[in-house]
mmCIF file with all atom_site columns, C-alpha atoms in Angstrom:
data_model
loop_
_atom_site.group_PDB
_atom_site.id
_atom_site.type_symbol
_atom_site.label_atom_id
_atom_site.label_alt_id
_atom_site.label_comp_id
_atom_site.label_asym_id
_atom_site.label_entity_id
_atom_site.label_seq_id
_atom_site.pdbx_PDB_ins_code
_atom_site.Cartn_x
_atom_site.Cartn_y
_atom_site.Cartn_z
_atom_site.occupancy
_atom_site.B_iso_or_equiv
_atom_site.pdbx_formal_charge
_atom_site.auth_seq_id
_atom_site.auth_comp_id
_atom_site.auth_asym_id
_atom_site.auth_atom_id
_atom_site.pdbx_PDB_model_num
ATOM 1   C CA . UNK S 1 1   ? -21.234 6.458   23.795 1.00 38.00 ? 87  UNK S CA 1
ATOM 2   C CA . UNK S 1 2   ? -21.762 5.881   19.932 1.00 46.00 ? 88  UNK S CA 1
ATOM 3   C CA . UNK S 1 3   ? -18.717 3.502   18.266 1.00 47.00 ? 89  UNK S CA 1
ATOM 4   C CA . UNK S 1 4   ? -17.608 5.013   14.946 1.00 45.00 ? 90  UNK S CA 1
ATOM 5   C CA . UNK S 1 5   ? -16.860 2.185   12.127 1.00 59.00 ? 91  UNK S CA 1
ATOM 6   C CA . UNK S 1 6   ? -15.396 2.176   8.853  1.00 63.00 ? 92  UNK S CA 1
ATOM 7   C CA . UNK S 1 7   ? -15.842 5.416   7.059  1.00 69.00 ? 93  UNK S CA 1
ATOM 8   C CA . UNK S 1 8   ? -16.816 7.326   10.207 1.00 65.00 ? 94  UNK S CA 1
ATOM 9   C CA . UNK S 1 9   ? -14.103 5.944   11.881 1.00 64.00 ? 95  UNK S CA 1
ATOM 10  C CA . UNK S 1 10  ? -11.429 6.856   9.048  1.00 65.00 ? 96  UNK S CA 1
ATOM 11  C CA . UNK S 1 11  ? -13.224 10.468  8.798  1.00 67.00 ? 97  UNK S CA 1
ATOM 12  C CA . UNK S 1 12  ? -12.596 10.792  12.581 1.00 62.00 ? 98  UNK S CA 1
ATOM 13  C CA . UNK S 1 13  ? -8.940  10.373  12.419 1.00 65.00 ? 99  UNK S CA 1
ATOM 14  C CA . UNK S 1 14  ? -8.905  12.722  9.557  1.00 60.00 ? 100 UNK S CA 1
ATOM 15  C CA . UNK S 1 15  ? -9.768  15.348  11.600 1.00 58.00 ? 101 UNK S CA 1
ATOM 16  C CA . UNK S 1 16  ? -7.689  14.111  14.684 1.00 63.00 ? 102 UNK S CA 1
ATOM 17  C CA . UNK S 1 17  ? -4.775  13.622  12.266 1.00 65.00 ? 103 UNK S CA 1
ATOM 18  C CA . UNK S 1 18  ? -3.191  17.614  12.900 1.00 71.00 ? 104 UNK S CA 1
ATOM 19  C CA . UNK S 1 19  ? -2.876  16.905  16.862 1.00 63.00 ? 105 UNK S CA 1
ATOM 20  C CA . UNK S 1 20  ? -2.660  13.124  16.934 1.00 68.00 ? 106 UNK S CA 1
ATOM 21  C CA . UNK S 1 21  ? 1.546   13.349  17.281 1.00 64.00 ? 107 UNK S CA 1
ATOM 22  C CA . UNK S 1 22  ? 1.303   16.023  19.779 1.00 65.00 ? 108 UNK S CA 1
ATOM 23  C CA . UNK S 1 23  ? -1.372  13.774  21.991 1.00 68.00 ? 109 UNK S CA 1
ATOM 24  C CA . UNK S 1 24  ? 1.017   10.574  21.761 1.00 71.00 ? 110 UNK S CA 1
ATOM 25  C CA . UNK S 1 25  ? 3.906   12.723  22.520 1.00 71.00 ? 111 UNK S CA 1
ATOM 26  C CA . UNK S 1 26  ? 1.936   13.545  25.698 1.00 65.00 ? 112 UNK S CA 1
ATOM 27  C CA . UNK S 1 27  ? 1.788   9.603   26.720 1.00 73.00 ? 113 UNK S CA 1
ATOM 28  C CA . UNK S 1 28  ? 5.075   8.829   28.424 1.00 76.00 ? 114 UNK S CA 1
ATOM 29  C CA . UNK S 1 29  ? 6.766   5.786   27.118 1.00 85.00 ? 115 UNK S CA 1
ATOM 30  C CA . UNK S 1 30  ? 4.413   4.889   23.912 1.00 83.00 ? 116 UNK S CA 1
ATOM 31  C CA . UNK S 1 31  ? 7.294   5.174   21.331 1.00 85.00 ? 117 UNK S CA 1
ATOM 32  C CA . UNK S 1 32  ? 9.364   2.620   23.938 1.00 91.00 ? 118 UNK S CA 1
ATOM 33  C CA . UNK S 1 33  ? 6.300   0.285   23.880 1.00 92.00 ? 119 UNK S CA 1
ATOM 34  C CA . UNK S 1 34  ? 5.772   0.268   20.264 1.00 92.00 ? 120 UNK S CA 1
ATOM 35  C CA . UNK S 1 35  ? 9.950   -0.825  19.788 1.00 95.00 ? 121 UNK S CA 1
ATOM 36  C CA . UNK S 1 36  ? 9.431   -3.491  22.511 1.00 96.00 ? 122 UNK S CA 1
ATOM 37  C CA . UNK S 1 37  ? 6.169   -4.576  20.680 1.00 94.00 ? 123 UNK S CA 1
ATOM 38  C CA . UNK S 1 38  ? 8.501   -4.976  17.218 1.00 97.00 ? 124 UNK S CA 1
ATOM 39  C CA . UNK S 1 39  ? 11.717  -6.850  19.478 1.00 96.00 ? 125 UNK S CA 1
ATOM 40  C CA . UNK S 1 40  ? 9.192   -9.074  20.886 1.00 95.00 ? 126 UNK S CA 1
ATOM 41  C CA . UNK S 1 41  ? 8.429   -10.415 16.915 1.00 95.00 ? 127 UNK S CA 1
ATOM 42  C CA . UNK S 1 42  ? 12.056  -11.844 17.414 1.00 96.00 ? 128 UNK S CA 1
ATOM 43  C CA . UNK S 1 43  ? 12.884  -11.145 13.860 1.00 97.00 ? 129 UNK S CA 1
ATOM 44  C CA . UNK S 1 44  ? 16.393  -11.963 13.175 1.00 94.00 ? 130 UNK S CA 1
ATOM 45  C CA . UNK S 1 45  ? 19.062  -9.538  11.731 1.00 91.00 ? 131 UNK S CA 1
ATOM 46  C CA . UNK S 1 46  ? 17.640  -6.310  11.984 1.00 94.00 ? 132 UNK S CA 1
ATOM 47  C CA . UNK S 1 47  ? 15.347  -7.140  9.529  1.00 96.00 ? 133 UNK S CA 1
ATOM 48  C CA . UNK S 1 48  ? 17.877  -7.324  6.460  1.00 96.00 ? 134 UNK S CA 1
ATOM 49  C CA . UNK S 1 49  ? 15.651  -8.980  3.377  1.00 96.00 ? 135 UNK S CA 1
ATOM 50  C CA . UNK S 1 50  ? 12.011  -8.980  5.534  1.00 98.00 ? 136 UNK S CA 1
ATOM 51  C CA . UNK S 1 51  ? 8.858   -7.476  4.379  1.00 98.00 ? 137 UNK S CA 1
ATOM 52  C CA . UNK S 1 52  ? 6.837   -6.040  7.170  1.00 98.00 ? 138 UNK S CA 1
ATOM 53  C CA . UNK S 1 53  ? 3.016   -5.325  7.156  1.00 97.00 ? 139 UNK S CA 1
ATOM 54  C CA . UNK S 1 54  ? 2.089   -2.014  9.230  1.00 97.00 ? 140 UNK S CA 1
ATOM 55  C CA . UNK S 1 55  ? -1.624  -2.153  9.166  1.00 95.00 ? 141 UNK S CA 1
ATOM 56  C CA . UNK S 1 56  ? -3.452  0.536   11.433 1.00 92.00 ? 142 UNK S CA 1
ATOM 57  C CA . UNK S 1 57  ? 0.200   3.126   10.709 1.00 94.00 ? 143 UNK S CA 1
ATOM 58  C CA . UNK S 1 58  ? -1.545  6.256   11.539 1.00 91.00 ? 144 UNK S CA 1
ATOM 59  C CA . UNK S 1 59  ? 0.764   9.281   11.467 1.00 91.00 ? 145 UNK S CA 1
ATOM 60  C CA . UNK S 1 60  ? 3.549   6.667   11.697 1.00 95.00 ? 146 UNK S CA 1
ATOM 61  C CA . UNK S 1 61  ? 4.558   6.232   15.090 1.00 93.00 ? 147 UNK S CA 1
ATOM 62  C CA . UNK S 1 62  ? 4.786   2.337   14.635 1.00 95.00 ? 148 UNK S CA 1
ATOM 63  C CA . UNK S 1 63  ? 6.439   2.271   11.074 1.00 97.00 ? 149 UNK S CA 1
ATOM 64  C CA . UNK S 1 64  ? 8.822   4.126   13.423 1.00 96.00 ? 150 UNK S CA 1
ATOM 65  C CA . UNK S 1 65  ? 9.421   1.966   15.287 1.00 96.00 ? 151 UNK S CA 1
ATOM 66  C CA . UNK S 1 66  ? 9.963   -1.121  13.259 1.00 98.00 ? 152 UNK S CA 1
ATOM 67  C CA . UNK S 1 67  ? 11.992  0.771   11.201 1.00 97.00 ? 153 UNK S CA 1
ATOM 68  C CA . UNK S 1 68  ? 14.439  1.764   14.679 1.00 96.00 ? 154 UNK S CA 1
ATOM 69  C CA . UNK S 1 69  ? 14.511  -1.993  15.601 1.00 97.00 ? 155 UNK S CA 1
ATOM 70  C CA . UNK S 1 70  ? 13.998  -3.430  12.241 1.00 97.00 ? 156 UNK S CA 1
ATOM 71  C CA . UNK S 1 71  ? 16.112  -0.980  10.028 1.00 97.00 ? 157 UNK S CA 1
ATOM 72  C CA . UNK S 1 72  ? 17.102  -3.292  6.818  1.00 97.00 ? 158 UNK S CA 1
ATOM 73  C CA . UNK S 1 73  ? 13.597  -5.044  6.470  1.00 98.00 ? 159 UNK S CA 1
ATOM 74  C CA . UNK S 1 74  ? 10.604  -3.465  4.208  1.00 98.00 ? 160 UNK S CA 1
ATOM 75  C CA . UNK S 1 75  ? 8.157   -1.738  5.307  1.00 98.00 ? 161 UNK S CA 1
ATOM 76  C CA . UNK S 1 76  ? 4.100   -1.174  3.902  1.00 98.00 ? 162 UNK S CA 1
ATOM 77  C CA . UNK S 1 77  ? 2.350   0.884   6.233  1.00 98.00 ? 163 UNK S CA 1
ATOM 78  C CA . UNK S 1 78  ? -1.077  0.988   5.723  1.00 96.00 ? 164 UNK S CA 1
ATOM 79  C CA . UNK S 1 79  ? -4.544  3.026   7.219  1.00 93.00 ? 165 UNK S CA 1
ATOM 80  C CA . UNK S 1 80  ? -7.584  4.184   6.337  1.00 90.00 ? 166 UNK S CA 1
ATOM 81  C CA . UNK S 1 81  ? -7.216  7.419   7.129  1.00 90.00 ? 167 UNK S CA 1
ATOM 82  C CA . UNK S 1 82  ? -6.406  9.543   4.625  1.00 91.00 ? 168 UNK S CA 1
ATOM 83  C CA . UNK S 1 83  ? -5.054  12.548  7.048  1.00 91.00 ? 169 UNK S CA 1
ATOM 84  C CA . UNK S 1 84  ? -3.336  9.758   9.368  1.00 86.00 ? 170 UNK S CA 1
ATOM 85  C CA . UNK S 1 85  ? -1.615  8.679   6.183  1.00 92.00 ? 171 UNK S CA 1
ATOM 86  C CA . UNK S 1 86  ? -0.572  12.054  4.582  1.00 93.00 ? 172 UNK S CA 1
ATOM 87  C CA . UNK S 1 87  ? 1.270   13.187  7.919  1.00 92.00 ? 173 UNK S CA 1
ATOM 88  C CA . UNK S 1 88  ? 3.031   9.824   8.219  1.00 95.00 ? 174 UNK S CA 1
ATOM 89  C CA . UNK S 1 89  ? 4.319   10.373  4.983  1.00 95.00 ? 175 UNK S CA 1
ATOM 90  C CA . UNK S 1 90  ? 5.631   13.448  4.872  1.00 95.00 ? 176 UNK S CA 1
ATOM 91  C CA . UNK S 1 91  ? 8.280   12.419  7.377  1.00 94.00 ? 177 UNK S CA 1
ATOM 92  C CA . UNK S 1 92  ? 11.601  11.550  6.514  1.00 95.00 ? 178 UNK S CA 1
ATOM 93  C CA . UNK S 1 93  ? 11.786  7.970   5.537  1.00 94.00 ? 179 UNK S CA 1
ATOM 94  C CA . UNK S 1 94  ? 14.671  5.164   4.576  1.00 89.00 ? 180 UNK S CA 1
ATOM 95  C CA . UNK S 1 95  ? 14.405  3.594   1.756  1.00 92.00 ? 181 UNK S CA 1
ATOM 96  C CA . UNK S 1 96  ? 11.737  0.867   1.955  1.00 96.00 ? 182 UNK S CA 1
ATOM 97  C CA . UNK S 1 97  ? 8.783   2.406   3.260  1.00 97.00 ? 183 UNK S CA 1
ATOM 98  C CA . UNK S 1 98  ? 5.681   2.761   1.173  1.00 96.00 ? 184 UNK S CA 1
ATOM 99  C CA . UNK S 1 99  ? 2.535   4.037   2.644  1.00 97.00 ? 185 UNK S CA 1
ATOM 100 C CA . UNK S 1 100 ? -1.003  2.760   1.431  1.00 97.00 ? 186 UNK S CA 1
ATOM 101 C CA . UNK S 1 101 ? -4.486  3.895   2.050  1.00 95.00 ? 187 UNK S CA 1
ATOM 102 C CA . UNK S 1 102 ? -6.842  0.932   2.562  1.00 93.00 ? 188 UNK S CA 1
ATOM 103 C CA . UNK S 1 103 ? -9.050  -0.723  4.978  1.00 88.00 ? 189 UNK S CA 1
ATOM 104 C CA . UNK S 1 104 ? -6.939  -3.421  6.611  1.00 87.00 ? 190 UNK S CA 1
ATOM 105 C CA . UNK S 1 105 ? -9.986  -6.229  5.158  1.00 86.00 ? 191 UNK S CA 1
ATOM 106 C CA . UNK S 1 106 ? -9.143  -3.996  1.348  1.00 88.00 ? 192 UNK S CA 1
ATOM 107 C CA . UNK S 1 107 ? -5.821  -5.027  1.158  1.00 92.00 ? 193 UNK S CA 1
ATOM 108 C CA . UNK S 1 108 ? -6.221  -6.952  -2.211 1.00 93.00 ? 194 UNK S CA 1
ATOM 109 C CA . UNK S 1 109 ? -7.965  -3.820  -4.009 1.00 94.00 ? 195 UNK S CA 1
ATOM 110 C CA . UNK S 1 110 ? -5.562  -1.334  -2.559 1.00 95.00 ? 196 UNK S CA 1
ATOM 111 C CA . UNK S 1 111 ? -2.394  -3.312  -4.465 1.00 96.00 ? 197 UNK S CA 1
ATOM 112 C CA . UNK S 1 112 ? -0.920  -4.806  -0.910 1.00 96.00 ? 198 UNK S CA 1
ATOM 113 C CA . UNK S 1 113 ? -0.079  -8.341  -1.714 1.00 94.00 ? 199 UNK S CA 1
ATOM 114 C CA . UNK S 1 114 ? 1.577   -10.781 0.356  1.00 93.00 ? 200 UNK S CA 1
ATOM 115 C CA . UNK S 1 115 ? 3.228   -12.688 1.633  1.00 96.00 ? 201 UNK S CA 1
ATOM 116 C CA . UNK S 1 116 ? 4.734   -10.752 4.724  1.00 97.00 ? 202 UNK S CA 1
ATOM 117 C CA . UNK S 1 117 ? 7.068   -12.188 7.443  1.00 97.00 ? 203 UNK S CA 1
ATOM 118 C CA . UNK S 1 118 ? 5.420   -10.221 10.120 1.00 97.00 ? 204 UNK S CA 1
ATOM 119 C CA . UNK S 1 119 ? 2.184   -8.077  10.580 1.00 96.00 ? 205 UNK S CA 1
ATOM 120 C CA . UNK S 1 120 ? 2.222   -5.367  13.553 1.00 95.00 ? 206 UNK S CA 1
ATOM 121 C CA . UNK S 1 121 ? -1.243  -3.951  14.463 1.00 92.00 ? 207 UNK S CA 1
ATOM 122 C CA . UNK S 1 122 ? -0.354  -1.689  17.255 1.00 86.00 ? 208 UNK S CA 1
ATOM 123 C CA . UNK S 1 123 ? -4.228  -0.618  18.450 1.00 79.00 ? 209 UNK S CA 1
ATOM 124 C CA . UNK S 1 124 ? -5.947  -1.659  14.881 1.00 80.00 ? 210 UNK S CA 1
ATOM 125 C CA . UNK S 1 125 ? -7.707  -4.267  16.147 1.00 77.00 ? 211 UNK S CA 1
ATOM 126 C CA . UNK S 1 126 ? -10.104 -1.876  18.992 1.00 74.00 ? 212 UNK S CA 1
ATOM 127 C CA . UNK S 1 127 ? -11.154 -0.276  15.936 1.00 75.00 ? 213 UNK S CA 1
ATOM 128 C CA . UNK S 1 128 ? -12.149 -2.353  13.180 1.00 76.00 ? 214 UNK S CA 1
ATOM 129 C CA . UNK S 1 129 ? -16.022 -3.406  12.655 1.00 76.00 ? 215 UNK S CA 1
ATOM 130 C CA . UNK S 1 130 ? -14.906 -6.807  11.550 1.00 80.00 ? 216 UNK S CA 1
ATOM 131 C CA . UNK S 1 131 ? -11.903 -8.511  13.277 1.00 81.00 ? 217 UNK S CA 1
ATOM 132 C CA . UNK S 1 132 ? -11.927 -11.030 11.888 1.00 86.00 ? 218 UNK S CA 1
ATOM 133 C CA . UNK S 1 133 ? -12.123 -10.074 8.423  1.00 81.00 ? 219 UNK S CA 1
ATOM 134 C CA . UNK S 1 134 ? -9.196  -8.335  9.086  1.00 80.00 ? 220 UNK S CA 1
ATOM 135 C CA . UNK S 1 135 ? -7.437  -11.522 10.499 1.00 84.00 ? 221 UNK S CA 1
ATOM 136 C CA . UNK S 1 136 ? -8.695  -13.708 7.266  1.00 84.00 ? 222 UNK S CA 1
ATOM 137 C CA . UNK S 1 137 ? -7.160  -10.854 5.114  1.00 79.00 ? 223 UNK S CA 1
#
């Protein structure tokens, strides 16, 4: 079995990006793992005055979900993807989500600048060539 990285990777999820909600909807219980993931952070009041790092968003399903457990805190969702990215964004979002396309160790060039008080990878980290570029980042 051949790992894709980087560009390959991101062009893979491109293509994935028209079916990849109907495929997750098709996993029982992902969007109730994801909001346990985000209560686990223990971030206090709902998030009111937080700035949250999404890194690894695809079409959103994790912004989601910080955004249902976290609802006054800020949100920058971030992927590579470019198809990943456009679906997430074209849901309807609260204020205080912004969506940008980057490699999570291209933060710096893509504009994303710190600091955050939380970062939620949910399944970035099986992915990425470098892990710990991305953790340095």
């Amino acid at each position: 079995m051949t790992l894709l990285r980087d560009e390959d990777l991101a062009a893979a999820f491109d293509h994935a990006s028209r079916t990849y909600d109907a495929l997750v909807a098709a996993n029982p219980g992902y969007h109730a793992h994801l909001r346990r993931s985000v209560r686990r952070l223990g971030l206090p009041g709902h998030g009111a005055g937080l700035r949250l790092l999404d890194l690894g968003c695809g079409t959103g399903a994790s912004t989601a979900a910080l955004r249902s457990v976290l609802p006054g805190a800020d949100i920058t969702a971030v992927d590579a993807s470019a198809g990943m990215l456009e679906r997430a964004a074209a849901k309807p979002w609260a204020r205080g989500v912004t969506f940008v396309r980057a490699p999570a160790e291209r933060l710096a060039q893509a504009g994303v600048r710190g600091p955050f008080d939380a970062v939620f990878a949910a399944y970035l980290f099986r992915n990425v060539a470098d892990p710990d570029a991305v953790l340095a980042t």
